[in-house]
mmCIF file of C-alpha atoms (C1' of nucleotides) in Angstrom:
data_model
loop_
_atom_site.group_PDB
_atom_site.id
_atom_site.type_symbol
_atom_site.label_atom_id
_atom_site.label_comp_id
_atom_site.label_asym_id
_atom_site.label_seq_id
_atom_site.Cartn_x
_atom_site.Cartn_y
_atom_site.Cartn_z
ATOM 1 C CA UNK A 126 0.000 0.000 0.000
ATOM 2 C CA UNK A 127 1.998 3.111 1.385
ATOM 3 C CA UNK A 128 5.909 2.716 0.545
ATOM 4 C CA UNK A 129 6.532 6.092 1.604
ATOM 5 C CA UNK A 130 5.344 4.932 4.999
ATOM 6 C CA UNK A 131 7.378 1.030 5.216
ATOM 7 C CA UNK A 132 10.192 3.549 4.434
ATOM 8 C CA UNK A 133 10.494 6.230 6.889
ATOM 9 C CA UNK A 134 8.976 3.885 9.849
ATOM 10 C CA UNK A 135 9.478 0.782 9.306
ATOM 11 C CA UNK A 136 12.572 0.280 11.959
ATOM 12 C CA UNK A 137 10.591 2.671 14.445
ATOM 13 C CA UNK A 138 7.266 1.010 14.192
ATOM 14 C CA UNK A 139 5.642 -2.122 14.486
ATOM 15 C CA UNK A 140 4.430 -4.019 11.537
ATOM 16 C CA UNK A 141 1.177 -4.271 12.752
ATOM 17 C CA UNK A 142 1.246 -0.951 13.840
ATOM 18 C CA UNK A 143 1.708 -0.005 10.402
ATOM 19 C CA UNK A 144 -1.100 -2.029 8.896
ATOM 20 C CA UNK A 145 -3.009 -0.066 11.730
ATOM 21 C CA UNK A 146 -1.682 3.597 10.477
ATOM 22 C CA UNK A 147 -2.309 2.665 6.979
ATOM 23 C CA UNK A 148 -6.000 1.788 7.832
ATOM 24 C CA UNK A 149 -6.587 4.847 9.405
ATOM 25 C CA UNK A 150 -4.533 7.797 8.319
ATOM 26 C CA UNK A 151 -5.095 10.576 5.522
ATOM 27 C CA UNK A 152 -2.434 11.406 3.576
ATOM 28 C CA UNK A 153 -2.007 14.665 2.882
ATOM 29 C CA UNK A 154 -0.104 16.451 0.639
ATOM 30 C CA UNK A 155 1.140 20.517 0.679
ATOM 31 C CA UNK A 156 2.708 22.566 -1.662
ATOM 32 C CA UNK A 157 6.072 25.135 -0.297
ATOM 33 C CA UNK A 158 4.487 27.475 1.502
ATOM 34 C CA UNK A 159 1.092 25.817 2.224
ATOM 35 C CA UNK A 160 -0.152 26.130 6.202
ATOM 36 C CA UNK A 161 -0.760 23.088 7.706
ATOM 37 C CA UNK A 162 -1.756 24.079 11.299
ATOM 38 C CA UNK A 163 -3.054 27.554 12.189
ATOM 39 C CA UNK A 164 -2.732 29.250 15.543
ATOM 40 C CA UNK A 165 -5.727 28.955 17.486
ATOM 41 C CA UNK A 166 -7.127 25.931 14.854
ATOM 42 C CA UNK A 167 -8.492 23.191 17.057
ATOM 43 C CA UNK A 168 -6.062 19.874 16.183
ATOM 44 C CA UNK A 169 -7.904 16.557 14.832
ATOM 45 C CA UNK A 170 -5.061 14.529 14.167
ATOM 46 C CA UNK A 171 -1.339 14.312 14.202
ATOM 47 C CA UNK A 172 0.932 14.557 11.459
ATOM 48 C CA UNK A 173 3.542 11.911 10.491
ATOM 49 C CA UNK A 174 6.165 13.464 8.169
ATOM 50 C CA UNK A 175 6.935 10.999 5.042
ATOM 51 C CA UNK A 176 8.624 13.668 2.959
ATOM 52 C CA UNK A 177 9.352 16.863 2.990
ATOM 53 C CA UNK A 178 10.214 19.536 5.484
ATOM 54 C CA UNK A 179 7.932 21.952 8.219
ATOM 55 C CA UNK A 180 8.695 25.037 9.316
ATOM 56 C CA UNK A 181 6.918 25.279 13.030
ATOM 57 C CA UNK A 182 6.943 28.821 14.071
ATOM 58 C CA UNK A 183 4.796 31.125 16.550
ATOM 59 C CA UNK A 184 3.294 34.181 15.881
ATOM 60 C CA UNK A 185 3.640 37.113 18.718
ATOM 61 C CA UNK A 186 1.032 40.346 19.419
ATOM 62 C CA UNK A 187 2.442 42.043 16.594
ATOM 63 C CA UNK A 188 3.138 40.075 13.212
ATOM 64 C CA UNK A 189 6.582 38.623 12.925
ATOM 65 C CA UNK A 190 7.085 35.074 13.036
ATOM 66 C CA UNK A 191 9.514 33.016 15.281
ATOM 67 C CA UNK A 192 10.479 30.260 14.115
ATOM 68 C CA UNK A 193 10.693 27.204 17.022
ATOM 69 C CA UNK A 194 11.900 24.188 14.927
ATOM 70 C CA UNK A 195 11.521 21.818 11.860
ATOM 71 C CA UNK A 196 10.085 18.887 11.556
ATOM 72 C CA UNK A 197 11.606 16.786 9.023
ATOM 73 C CA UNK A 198 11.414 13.109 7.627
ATOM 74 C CA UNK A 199 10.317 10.335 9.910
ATOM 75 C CA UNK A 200 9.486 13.119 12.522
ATOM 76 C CA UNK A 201 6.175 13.906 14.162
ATOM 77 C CA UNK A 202 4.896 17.073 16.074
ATOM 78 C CA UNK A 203 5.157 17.275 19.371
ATOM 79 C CA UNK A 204 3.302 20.171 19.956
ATOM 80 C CA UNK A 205 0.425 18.656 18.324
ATOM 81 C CA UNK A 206 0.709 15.982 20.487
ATOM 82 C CA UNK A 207 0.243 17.547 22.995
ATOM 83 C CA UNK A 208 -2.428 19.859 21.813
ATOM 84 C CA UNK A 209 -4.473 16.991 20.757
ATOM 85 C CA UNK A 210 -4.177 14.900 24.284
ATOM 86 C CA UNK A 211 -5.069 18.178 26.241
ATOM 87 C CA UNK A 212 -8.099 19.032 23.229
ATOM 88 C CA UNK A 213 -6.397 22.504 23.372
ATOM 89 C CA UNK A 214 -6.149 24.626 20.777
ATOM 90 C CA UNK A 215 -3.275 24.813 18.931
ATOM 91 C CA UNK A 216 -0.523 27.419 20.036
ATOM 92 C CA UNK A 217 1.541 27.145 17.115
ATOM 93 C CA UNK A 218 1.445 27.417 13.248
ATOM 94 C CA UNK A 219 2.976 24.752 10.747
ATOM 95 C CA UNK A 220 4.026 25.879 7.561
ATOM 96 C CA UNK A 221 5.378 23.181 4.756
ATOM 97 C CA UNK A 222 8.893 24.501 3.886
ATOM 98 C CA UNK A 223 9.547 22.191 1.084
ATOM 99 C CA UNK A 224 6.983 19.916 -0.383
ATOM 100 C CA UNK A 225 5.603 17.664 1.833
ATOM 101 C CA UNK A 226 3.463 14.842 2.220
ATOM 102 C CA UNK A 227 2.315 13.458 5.227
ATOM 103 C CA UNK A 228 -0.141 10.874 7.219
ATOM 104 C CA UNK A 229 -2.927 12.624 9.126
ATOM 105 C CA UNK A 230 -3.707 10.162 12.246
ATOM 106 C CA UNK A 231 -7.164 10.925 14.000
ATOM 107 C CA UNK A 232 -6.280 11.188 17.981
ATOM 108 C CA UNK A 233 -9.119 8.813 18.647
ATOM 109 C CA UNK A 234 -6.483 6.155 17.891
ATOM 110 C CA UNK A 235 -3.471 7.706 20.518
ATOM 111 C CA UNK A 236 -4.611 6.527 23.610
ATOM 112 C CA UNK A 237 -5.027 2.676 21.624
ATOM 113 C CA UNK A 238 -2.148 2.719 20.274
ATOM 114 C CA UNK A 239 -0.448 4.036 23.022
ATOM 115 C CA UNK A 240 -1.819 1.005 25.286
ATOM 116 C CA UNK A 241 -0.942 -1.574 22.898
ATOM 117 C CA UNK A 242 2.079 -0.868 21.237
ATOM 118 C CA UNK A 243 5.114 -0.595 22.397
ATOM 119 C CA UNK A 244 7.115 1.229 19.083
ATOM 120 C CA UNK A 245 4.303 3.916 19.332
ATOM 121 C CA UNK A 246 4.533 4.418 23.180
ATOM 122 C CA UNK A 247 8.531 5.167 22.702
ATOM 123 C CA UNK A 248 7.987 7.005 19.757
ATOM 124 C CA UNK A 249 5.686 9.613 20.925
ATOM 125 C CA UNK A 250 7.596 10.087 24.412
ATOM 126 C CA UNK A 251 11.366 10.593 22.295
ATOM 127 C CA UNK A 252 9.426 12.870 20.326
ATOM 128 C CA UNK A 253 8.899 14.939 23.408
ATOM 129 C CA UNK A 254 12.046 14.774 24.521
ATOM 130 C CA UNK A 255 13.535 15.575 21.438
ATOM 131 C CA UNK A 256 11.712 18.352 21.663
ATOM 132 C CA UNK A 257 12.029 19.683 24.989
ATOM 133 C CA UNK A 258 15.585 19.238 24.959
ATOM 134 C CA UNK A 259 16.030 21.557 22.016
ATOM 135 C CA UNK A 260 13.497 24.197 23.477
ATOM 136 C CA UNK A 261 15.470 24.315 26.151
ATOM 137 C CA UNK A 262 18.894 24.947 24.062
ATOM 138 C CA UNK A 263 17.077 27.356 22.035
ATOM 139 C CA UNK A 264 15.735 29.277 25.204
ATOM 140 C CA UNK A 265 19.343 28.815 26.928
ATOM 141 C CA UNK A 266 21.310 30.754 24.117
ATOM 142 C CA UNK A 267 18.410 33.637 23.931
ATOM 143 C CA UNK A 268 19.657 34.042 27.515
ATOM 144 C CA UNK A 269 23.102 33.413 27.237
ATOM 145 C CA UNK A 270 23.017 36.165 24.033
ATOM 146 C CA UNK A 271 21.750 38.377 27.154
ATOM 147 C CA UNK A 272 24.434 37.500 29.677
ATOM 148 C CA UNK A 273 27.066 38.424 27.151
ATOM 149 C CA UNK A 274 25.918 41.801 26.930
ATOM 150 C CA UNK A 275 24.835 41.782 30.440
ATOM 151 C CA UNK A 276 28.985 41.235 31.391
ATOM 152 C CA UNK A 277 30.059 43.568 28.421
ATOM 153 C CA UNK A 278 28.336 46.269 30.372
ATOM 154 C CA UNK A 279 29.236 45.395 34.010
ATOM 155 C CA UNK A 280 33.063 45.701 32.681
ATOM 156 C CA UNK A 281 32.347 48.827 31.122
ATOM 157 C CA UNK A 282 30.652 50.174 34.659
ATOM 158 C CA UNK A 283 33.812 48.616 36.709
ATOM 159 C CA UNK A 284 35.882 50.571 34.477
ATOM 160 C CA UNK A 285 34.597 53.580 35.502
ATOM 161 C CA UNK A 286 34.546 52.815 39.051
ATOM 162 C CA UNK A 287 38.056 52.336 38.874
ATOM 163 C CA UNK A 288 39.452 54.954 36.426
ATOM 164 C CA UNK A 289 41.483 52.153 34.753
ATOM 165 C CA UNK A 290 41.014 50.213 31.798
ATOM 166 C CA UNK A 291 42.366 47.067 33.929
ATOM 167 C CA UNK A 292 39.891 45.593 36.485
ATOM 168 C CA UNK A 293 41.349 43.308 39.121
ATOM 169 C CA UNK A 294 38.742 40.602 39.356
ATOM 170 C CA UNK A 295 38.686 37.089 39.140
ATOM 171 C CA UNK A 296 36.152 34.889 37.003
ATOM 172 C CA UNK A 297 34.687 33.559 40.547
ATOM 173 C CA UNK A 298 33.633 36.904 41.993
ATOM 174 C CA UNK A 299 31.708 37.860 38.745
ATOM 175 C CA UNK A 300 30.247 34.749 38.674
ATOM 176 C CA UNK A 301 28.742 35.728 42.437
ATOM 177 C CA UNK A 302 27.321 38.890 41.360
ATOM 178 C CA UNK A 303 25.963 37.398 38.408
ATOM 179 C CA UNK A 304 24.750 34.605 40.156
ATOM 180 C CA UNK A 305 25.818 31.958 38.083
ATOM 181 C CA UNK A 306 29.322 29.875 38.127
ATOM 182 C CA UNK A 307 32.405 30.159 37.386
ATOM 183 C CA UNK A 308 32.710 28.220 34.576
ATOM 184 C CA UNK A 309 29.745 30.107 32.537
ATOM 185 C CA UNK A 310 31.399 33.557 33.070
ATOM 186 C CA UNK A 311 34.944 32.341 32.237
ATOM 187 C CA UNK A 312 33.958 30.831 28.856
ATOM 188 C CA UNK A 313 31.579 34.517 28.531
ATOM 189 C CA UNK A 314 35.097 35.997 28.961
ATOM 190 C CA UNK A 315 36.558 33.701 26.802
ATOM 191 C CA UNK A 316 34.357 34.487 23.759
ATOM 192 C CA UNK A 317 34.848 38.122 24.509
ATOM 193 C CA UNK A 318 38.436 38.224 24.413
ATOM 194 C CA UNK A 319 38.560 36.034 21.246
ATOM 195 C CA UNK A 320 36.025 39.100 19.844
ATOM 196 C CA UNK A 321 38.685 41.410 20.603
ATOM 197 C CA UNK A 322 36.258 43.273 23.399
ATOM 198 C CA UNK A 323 38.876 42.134 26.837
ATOM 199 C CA UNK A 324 42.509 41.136 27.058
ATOM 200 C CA UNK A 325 42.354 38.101 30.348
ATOM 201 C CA UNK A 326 45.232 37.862 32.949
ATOM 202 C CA UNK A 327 45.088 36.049 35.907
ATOM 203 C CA UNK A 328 43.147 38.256 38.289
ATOM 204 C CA UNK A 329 42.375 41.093 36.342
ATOM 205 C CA UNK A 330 40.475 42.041 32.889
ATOM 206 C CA UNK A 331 41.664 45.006 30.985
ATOM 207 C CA UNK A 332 38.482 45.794 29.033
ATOM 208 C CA UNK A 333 39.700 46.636 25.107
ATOM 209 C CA UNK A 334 36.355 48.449 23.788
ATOM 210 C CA UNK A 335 34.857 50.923 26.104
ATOM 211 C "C1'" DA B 57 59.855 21.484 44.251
ATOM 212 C "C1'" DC B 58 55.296 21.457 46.015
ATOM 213 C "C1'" DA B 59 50.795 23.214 47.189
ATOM 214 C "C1'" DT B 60 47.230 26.265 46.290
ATOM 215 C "C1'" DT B 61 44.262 28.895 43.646
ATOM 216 C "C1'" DA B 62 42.651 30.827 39.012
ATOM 217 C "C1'" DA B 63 41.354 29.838 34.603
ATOM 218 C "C1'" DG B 64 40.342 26.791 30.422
ATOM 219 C "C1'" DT B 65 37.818 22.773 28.297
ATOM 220 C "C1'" DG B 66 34.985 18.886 27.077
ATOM 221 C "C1'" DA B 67 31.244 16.192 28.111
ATOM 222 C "C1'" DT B 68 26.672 15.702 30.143
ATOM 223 C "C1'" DT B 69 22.143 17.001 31.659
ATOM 224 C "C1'" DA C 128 22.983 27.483 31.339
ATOM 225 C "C1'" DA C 129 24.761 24.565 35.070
ATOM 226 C "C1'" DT C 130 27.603 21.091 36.830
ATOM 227 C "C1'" DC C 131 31.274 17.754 36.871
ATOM 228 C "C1'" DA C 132 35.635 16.288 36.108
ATOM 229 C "C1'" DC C 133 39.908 17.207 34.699
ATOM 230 C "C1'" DT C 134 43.844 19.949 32.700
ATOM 231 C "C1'" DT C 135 46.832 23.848 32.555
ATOM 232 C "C1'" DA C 136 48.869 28.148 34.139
ATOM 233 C "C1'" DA C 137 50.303 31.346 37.695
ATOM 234 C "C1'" DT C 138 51.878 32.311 42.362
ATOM 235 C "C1'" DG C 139 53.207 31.850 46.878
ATOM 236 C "C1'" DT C 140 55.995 29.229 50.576
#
DNA sequence: ACATTAAGTGATT
DNA sequence: AATCACTTAATGT
């Protein structure tokens, strides 16, 4: 029936699992460009990427997109998941970035399938933490983007403090006042220096652009 | 020469 | 980003 499906699956899923997805799913296909999930739509079924890429972004108050993450071959939407389970309504908006065709399964069957296979049950949970974890990296360098110019500007107010260009400090006191450790603010330093902002010595920081 | 403390790095969560 | 574990460099005794 469905090669595209025994392709992309077939050493993730069960084979009767598959019979099962085959039985039930839509396939759908979308054209570059094409939305596939609106912001605020209500969510029927998940998607089960065969080919193709998705762009899965979120719109804020005003009109410019962020883009979260894509989905791509063999992949399935977590978010959706989860939107579907809780029969909330959807907080994101899928966009096909290439081509893309894909298997639209009704979430009647999630809680089934979930019971009685195995393959689905692991699936759907490395799914989430697929995603988490990269939510969390993605939110971790927004903040770390901040704590670099967070520390650019603390040098720049030490500076001034101390009428010299050279600050004796060491990595473990900033780290205290940024609350944070060591480590983080040495390799902050680090990249700094190597960006030509802060010659390091041992104990002090002579801060380059002021 | 040896010990101590500061700083650098890679891997992991 | 945080933490761990470990290395390397600088300094003091």
């Amino acid at each position: 029936m469905n090669q595209d499906l025994r392709e992309n699956y077939s050493y993730l899923l069960e084979d009767e699992l598959l019979v099962e997805i085959e039985k039930h799913s839509l396939l759908k296909n979308y054209d570059c460009g094409d939305e596939i999930i609106r912001q605020g739509q209500y969510i029927k079924s998940i998607p089960l990427l065969i080919e193709g890429t998705i762009k899965v972004s979120r719109k804020d108050e005003l009109d410019d997109e962020i883009m979260l993450y894509y989905i791509e071959e063999g992949e399935t939407c977590a978010i959706s998941m989860n939107c579907c389970l809780g029969n909330s309504k959807s907080q994101i908006l899928a966009r096909a970035e290439t081509p893309t065709k894909l298997l639209m399964i009704p979430v009647e069957y999630m809680d089934e399938w979930m019971a009685k296979f195995k393959s689905w049950r692991e699936f759907v949970l490395s799914s989430f933490q697929t995603r988490l974890n990269e939510a969390i990296y993605t939110i971790d360098s927004l903040v770390f983007l901040k704590m670099e110019e967070r520390l650019m500007q603390y040098l720049r107010d030490k500076t001034k403090i101390v009428h010299d260009t050279a600050i004796n400090i060491t990595h473990q006191e900033i780290a205290k006042d940024f609350h944070t450790s060591r480590v983080v603010i040495s390799r902050l330093l680090k990249k700094l220096e190597i960006e030509g902002d802060v010659k390091l010595h041992r104990n002090s920081i002579e801060v380059i652009s002021l």
